[in-house]
GROMACS .gro file of C-alpha atoms in nm:
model
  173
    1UNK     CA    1  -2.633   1.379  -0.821
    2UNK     CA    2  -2.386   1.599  -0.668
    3UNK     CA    3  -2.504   1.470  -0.294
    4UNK     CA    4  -2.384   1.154  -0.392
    5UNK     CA    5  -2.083   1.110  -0.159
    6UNK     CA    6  -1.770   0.959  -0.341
    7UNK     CA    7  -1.642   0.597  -0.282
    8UNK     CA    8  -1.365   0.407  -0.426
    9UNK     CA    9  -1.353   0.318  -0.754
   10UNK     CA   10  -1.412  -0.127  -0.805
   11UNK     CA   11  -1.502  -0.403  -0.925
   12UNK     CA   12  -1.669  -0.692  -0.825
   13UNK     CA   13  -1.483  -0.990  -0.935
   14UNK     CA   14  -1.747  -1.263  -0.763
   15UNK     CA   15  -1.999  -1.230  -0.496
   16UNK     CA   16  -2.182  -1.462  -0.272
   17UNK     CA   17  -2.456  -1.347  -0.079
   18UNK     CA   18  -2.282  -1.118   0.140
   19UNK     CA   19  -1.914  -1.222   0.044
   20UNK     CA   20  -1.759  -1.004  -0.289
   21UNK     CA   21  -1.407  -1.014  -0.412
   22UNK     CA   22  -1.357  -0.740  -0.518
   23UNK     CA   23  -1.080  -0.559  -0.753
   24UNK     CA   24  -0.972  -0.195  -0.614
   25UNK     CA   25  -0.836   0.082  -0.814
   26UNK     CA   26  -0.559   0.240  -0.674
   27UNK     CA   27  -0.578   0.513  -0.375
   28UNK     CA   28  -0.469   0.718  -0.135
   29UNK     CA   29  -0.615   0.705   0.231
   30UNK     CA   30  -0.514   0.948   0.549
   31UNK     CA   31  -0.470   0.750   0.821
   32UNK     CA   32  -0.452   0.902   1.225
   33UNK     CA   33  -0.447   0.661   1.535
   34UNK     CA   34  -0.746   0.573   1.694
   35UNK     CA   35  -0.847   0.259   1.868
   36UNK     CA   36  -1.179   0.419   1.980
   37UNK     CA   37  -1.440   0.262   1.692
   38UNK     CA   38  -1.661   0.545   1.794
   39UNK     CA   39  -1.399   0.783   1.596
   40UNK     CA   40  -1.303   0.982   1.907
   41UNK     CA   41  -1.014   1.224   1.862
   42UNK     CA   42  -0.908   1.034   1.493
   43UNK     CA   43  -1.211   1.133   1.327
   44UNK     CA   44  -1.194   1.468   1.473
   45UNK     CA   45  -0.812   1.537   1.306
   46UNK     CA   46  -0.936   1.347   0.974
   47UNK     CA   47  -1.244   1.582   0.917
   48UNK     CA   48  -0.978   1.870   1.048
   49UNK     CA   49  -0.788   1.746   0.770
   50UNK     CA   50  -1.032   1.775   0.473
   51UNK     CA   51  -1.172   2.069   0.657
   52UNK     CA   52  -0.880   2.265   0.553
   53UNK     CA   53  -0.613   2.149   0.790
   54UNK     CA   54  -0.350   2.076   0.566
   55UNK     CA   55  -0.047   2.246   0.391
   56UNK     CA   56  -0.215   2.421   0.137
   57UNK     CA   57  -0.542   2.474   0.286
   58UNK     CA   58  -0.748   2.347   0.033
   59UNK     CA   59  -1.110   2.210   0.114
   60UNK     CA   60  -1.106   1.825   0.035
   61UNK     CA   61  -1.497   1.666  -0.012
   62UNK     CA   62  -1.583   1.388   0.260
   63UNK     CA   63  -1.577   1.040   0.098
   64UNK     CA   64  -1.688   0.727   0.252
   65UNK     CA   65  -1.629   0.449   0.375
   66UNK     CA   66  -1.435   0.558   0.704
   67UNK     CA   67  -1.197   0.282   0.729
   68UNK     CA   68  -1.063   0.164   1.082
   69UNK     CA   69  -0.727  -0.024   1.079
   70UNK     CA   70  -0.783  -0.242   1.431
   71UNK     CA   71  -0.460  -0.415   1.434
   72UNK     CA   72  -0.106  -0.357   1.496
   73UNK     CA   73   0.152  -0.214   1.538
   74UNK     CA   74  -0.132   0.040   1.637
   75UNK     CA   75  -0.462   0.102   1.545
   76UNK     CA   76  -0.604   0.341   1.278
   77UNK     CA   77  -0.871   0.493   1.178
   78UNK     CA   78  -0.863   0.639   0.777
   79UNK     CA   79  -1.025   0.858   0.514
   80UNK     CA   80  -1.012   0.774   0.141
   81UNK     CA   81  -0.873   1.073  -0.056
   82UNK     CA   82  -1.117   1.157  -0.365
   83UNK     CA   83  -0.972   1.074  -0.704
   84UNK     CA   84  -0.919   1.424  -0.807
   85UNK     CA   85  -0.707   1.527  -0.516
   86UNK     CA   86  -0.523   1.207  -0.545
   87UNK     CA   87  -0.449   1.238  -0.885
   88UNK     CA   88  -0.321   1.573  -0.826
   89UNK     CA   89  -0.157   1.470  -0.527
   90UNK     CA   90  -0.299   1.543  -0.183
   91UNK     CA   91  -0.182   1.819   0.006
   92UNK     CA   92   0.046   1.724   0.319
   93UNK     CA   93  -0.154   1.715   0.682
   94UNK     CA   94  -0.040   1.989   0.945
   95UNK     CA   95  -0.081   1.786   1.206
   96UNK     CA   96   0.176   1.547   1.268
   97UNK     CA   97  -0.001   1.273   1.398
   98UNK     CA   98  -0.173   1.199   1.006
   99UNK     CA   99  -0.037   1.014   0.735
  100UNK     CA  100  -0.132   0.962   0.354
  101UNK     CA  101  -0.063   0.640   0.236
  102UNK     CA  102  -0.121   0.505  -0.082
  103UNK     CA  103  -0.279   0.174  -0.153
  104UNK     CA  104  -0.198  -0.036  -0.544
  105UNK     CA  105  -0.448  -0.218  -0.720
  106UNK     CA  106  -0.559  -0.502  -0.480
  107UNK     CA  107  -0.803  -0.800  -0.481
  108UNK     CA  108  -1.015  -0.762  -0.121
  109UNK     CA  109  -1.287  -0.985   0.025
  110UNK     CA  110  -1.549  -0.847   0.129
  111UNK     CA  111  -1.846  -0.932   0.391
  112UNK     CA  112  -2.104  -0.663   0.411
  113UNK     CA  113  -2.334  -0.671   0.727
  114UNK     CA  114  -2.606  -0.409   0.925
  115UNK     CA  115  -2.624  -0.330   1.246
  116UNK     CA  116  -2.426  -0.108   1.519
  117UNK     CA  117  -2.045  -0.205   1.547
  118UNK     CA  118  -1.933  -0.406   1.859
  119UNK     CA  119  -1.593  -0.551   1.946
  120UNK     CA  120  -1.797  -0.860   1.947
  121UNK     CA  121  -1.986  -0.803   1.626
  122UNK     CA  122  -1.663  -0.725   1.464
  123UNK     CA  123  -1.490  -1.057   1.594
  124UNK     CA  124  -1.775  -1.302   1.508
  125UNK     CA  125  -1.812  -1.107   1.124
  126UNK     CA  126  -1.417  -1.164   1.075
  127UNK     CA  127  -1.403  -1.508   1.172
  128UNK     CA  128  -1.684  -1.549   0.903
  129UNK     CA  129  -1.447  -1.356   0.647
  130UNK     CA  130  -1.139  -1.534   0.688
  131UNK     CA  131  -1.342  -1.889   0.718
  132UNK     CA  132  -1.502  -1.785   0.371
  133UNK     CA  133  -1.123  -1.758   0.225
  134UNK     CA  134  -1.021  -2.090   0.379
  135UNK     CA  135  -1.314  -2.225   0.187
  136UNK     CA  136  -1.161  -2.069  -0.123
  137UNK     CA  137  -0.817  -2.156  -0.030
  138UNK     CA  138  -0.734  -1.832  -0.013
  139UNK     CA  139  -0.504  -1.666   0.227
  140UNK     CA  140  -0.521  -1.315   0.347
  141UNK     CA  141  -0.264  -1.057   0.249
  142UNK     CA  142  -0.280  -0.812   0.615
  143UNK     CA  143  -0.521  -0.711   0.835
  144UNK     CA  144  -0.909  -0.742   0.825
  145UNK     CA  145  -1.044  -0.324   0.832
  146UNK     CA  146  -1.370  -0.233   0.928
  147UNK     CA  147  -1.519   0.003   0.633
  148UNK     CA  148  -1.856   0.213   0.753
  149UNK     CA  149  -2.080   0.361   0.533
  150UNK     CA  150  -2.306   0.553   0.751
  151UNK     CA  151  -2.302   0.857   1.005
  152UNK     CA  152  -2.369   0.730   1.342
  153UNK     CA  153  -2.742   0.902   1.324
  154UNK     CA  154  -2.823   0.657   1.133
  155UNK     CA  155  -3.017   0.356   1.311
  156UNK     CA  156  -2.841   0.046   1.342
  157UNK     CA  157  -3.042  -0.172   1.139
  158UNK     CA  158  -2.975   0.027   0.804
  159UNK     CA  159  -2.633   0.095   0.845
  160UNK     CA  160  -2.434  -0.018   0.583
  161UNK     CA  161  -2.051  -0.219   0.721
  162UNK     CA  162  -1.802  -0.365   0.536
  163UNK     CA  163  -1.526  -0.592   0.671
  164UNK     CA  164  -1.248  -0.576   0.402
  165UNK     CA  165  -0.908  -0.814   0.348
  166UNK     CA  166  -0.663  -0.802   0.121
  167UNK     CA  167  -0.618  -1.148  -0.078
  168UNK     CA  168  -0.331  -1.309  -0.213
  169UNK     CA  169  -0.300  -1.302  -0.586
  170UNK     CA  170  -0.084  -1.579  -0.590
  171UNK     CA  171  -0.428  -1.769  -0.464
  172UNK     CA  172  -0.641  -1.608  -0.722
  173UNK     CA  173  -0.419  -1.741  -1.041
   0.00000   0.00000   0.00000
């Protein structure tokens, strides 16, 4: 299916209704700040980016999820660079203000909910995440990122989110 839109590569080490651990393969994201969930001026330079905007002015496919970084020292919104270009070695942004940044093999929880994305929703769905660690006695290895798998036309209700965390390994042994 070449519409199929590429994601990063996983596995899914044990799931619980809507909790997974999963184990990620290595990658490379582009990061921009943005604090604006809606995407605002971050998505704008990302899709810029693989759009052509870039060093060598190669055309890079869109991939999902678009990640958003909400913490600090500031927030961020992110692409995930497709294998192939990865592998290869992505070409350098033009703008300034975008960063590639490459991400090891890590263990991440993962809750997966519907819906449209609130400050609110986001809180309550974290505190769910990090409770379902402490259950596990695990601990969280950096910041809780919102992953969305949808373009905003799509309705709420069928709109695929991710909250994702970085575990310990040291917990996992």
């Amino acid at each position: 299916d070449t519409m199929a839109i590429e994601q990063p590569a996983y596995r899914v080490l044990l799931k619980e209704g809507d909790y997974e651990l999963r184990l990620y393969e290595p990658m490379l994201t582009v990061h921009c700040r943005e604090s604006d969930l809606g995407g605002g001026e971050g998505f704008s330079k990302l899709f810029n980016y693989i759009g052509g905007n870039n060093e060598s002015a190669t055309k890079i496919s869109m991939t999902k999820p678009v990640l958003n970084y909400p913490a600090e020292p500031e927030p961020t919104m992110a692409f995930v660079v497709p294998a192939r270009i990865a592998a290869e070695g992505p070409p350098q942004p033009n703008d300034p203000s975008l960063e590639v940044r490459s991400f090891a093999e890590r263990q991440v929880a993962v809750l997966r909910f519907a819906g449209k994305i609130s400050p609110e929703v986001i809180g309550q769905k974290q505190a769910q995440l990090l409770q379902w660690l402490a259950d596990k006695h695990w601990t969280p290895a950096g910041e809780v990122a919102l992953a969305r798998y949808n373009p905003p036309i799509v309705p709420g209700f069928f709109r695929h989110n991710e909250l994702l965390v970085e575990v310990n390994t040291e917990d996992l042994a």
